[in-house]
């Protein structure tokens, strides 16, 4: 392709994406190659300052300070669907297009949500740990009793409450129909979608919390959804209910969740994301009814490769001063600030 310019990739993304970037002809720098290390802030600022396009991960905070460090930045191509680490308003004001990787991880994340739901309800991690610790001496009828997901022996349809009915929430609902569940959904931005698709019934948040056997979270992190599941919300849930979070950690007040688990307000929680990742709230790791996972809901080989190729495609569009296929702030292209950056 023979493109000029410099693409700064903060951490090593899957090879499929790097290959596309390198083949473009642009100079490509991967700042941090060690998968267990983050990018130092000084390296991030220097990298942004010297590049034309930035390819970050959700681990890099990109606020005004970082964005202002890149006077020549033509765009950001994040390898993630979520972009709460980026101050998009500030980017728009500065004339910087921001792109993400929507759609491609929907099914993989919905599968994983289901794996978490089943794992916590049927106590699979606890039972696994019991086996590998050599504690299984004799089968017994009371060993690791859990909650039913389908109708089970009681014949009662279980209720799943889906908060956030976007692509992933809908894909979770589709899976719930296979378990013959009653599906409640709450999403202030998609009431029409809930009412139209025939799978879920709209519910106000308190009703959803009170009636659900499983509450699963799929909203983006915004000021409105931060701590949406707080102490009051947890107290509304049934003591036999489970909470599943594969969205963003701060949607749940993690300290309140530790209280809820230790006092038995709810039966268990499966978390793929944490409020202050990678840290966990004090006491969370000690809860036997918590299933704790290091943010891997979209981590299938295929999906992560596809996310990387999408990010690379967005990056190259930025470098060519073309509209990126997955831009989240399209209004930026009409700003004087962008035209100045792009030399248009
Ligand atoms: C995302 O893409 O936002 C996920 O959290 C990581 O795949």
mmCIF file of N, CA and C in Angstrom, residues 74-76 97-99 313-335 338 342 344:
data_model
loop_
_atom_site.group_PDB
_atom_site.id
_atom_site.type_symbol
_atom_site.label_atom_id
_atom_site.label_comp_id
_atom_site.label_asym_id
_atom_site.label_seq_id
_atom_site.Cartn_x
_atom_site.Cartn_y
_atom_site.Cartn_z
ATOM 1 N N UNK A 74 -3.953 11.631 13.827
ATOM 2 C CA UNK A 74 -5.048 11.617 12.843
ATOM 3 C C UNK A 74 -6.209 10.752 13.300
ATOM 4 N N UNK A 75 -5.982 9.920 14.298
ATOM 5 C CA UNK A 75 -7.081 9.093 14.778
ATOM 6 C C UNK A 75 -6.621 8.058 15.773
ATOM 7 N N UNK A 76 -7.624 7.531 16.492
ATOM 8 C CA UNK A 76 -7.394 6.466 17.472
ATOM 9 C C UNK A 76 -8.202 5.254 17.017
ATOM 10 N N UNK A 97 -10.685 11.566 15.392
ATOM 11 C CA UNK A 97 -11.660 10.476 15.270
ATOM 12 C C UNK A 97 -11.245 9.289 16.141
ATOM 13 N N UNK A 98 -12.245 8.676 16.750
ATOM 14 C CA UNK A 98 -12.018 7.504 17.607
ATOM 15 C C UNK A 98 -12.816 6.343 17.025
ATOM 16 N N UNK A 99 -12.155 5.188 16.852
ATOM 17 C CA UNK A 99 -12.869 4.021 16.313
ATOM 18 C C UNK A 99 -12.727 2.841 17.271
ATOM 19 N N UNK A 313 -7.731 -2.061 10.400
ATOM 20 C CA UNK A 313 -8.433 -1.442 9.262
ATOM 21 C C UNK A 313 -8.844 -0.009 9.598
ATOM 22 N N UNK A 314 -9.334 0.170 10.818
ATOM 23 C CA UNK A 314 -9.674 1.533 11.254
ATOM 24 C C UNK A 314 -8.434 2.425 11.261
ATOM 25 N N UNK A 315 -7.319 1.863 11.736
ATOM 26 C CA UNK A 315 -6.078 2.653 11.836
ATOM 27 C C UNK A 315 -5.622 3.114 10.452
ATOM 28 N N UNK A 316 -5.729 2.221 9.492
ATOM 29 C CA UNK A 316 -5.261 2.581 8.148
ATOM 30 C C UNK A 316 -6.170 3.640 7.521
ATOM 31 N N UNK A 317 -7.468 3.512 7.789
ATOM 32 C CA UNK A 317 -8.378 4.560 7.299
ATOM 33 C C UNK A 317 -8.006 5.913 7.911
ATOM 34 N N UNK A 318 -7.693 5.920 9.205
ATOM 35 C CA UNK A 318 -7.264 7.178 9.847
ATOM 36 C C UNK A 318 -6.031 7.736 9.123
ATOM 37 N N UNK A 319 -5.082 6.839 8.887
ATOM 38 C CA UNK A 319 -3.822 7.284 8.285
ATOM 39 C C UNK A 319 -4.058 7.840 6.880
ATOM 40 N N UNK A 320 -4.997 7.262 6.174
ATOM 41 C CA UNK A 320 -5.310 7.754 4.824
ATOM 42 C C UNK A 320 -6.201 8.988 4.831
ATOM 43 N N UNK A 321 -6.557 9.422 6.028
ATOM 44 C CA UNK A 321 -7.452 10.573 6.185
ATOM 45 C C UNK A 321 -8.826 10.285 5.586
ATOM 46 N N UNK A 322 -9.208 8.992 5.717
ATOM 47 C CA UNK A 322 -10.535 8.583 5.262
ATOM 48 C C UNK A 322 -11.406 8.320 6.481
ATOM 49 N N UNK A 323 -12.695 8.264 6.259
ATOM 50 C CA UNK A 323 -13.614 7.976 7.358
ATOM 51 C C UNK A 323 -13.374 6.536 7.836
ATOM 52 N N UNK A 324 -13.114 6.352 9.117
ATOM 53 C CA UNK A 324 -12.868 4.996 9.643
ATOM 54 C C UNK A 324 -14.186 4.232 9.686
ATOM 55 N N UNK A 325 -14.169 2.944 9.326
ATOM 56 C CA UNK A 325 -15.420 2.178 9.269
ATOM 57 C C UNK A 325 -16.178 2.139 10.597
ATOM 58 N N UNK A 326 -15.477 2.184 11.711
ATOM 59 C CA UNK A 326 -16.179 2.037 12.994
ATOM 60 C C UNK A 326 -15.965 3.257 13.889
ATOM 61 N N UNK A 327 -16.065 4.418 13.304
ATOM 62 C CA UNK A 327 -15.838 5.639 14.092
ATOM 63 C C UNK A 327 -17.000 5.841 15.076
ATOM 64 N N UNK A 328 -16.679 6.210 16.315
ATOM 65 C CA UNK A 328 -17.743 6.408 17.315
ATOM 66 C C UNK A 328 -18.123 7.888 17.450
ATOM 67 N N UNK A 329 -17.315 8.776 16.908
ATOM 68 C CA UNK A 329 -17.635 10.208 16.967
ATOM 69 C C UNK A 329 -17.621 10.793 15.534
ATOM 70 N N UNK A 330 -18.543 10.332 14.667
ATOM 71 C CA UNK A 330 -18.488 10.727 13.253
ATOM 72 C C UNK A 330 -18.604 12.238 13.037
ATOM 73 N N UNK A 331 -19.205 12.912 14.022
ATOM 74 C CA UNK A 331 -19.355 14.361 13.888
ATOM 75 C C UNK A 331 -18.000 15.070 13.814
ATOM 76 N N UNK A 332 -16.957 14.371 14.234
ATOM 77 C CA UNK A 332 -15.625 14.975 14.244
ATOM 78 C C UNK A 332 -15.185 15.388 12.831
ATOM 79 N N UNK A 333 -15.665 14.616 11.824
ATOM 80 C CA UNK A 333 -15.208 14.897 10.458
ATOM 81 C C UNK A 333 -15.692 16.256 9.946
ATOM 82 N N UNK A 334 -16.712 16.815 10.602
ATOM 83 C CA UNK A 334 -17.213 18.127 10.163
ATOM 84 C C UNK A 334 -16.551 19.272 10.916
ATOM 85 N N UNK A 335 -15.593 18.962 11.772
ATOM 86 C CA UNK A 335 -15.002 20.049 12.566
ATOM 87 C C UNK A 335 -13.767 20.639 11.875
ATOM 88 N N UNK A 338 -10.578 18.859 12.975
ATOM 89 C CA UNK A 338 -10.173 17.666 12.211
ATOM 90 C C UNK A 338 -9.570 18.069 10.881
ATOM 91 N N UNK A 342 -6.007 16.946 9.422
ATOM 92 C CA UNK A 342 -5.900 16.102 8.236
ATOM 93 C C UNK A 342 -5.362 16.890 7.046
ATOM 94 N N UNK A 344 -6.957 19.171 5.375
ATOM 95 C CA UNK A 344 -7.994 19.202 4.318
ATOM 96 C C UNK A 344 -8.532 20.615 4.115
#
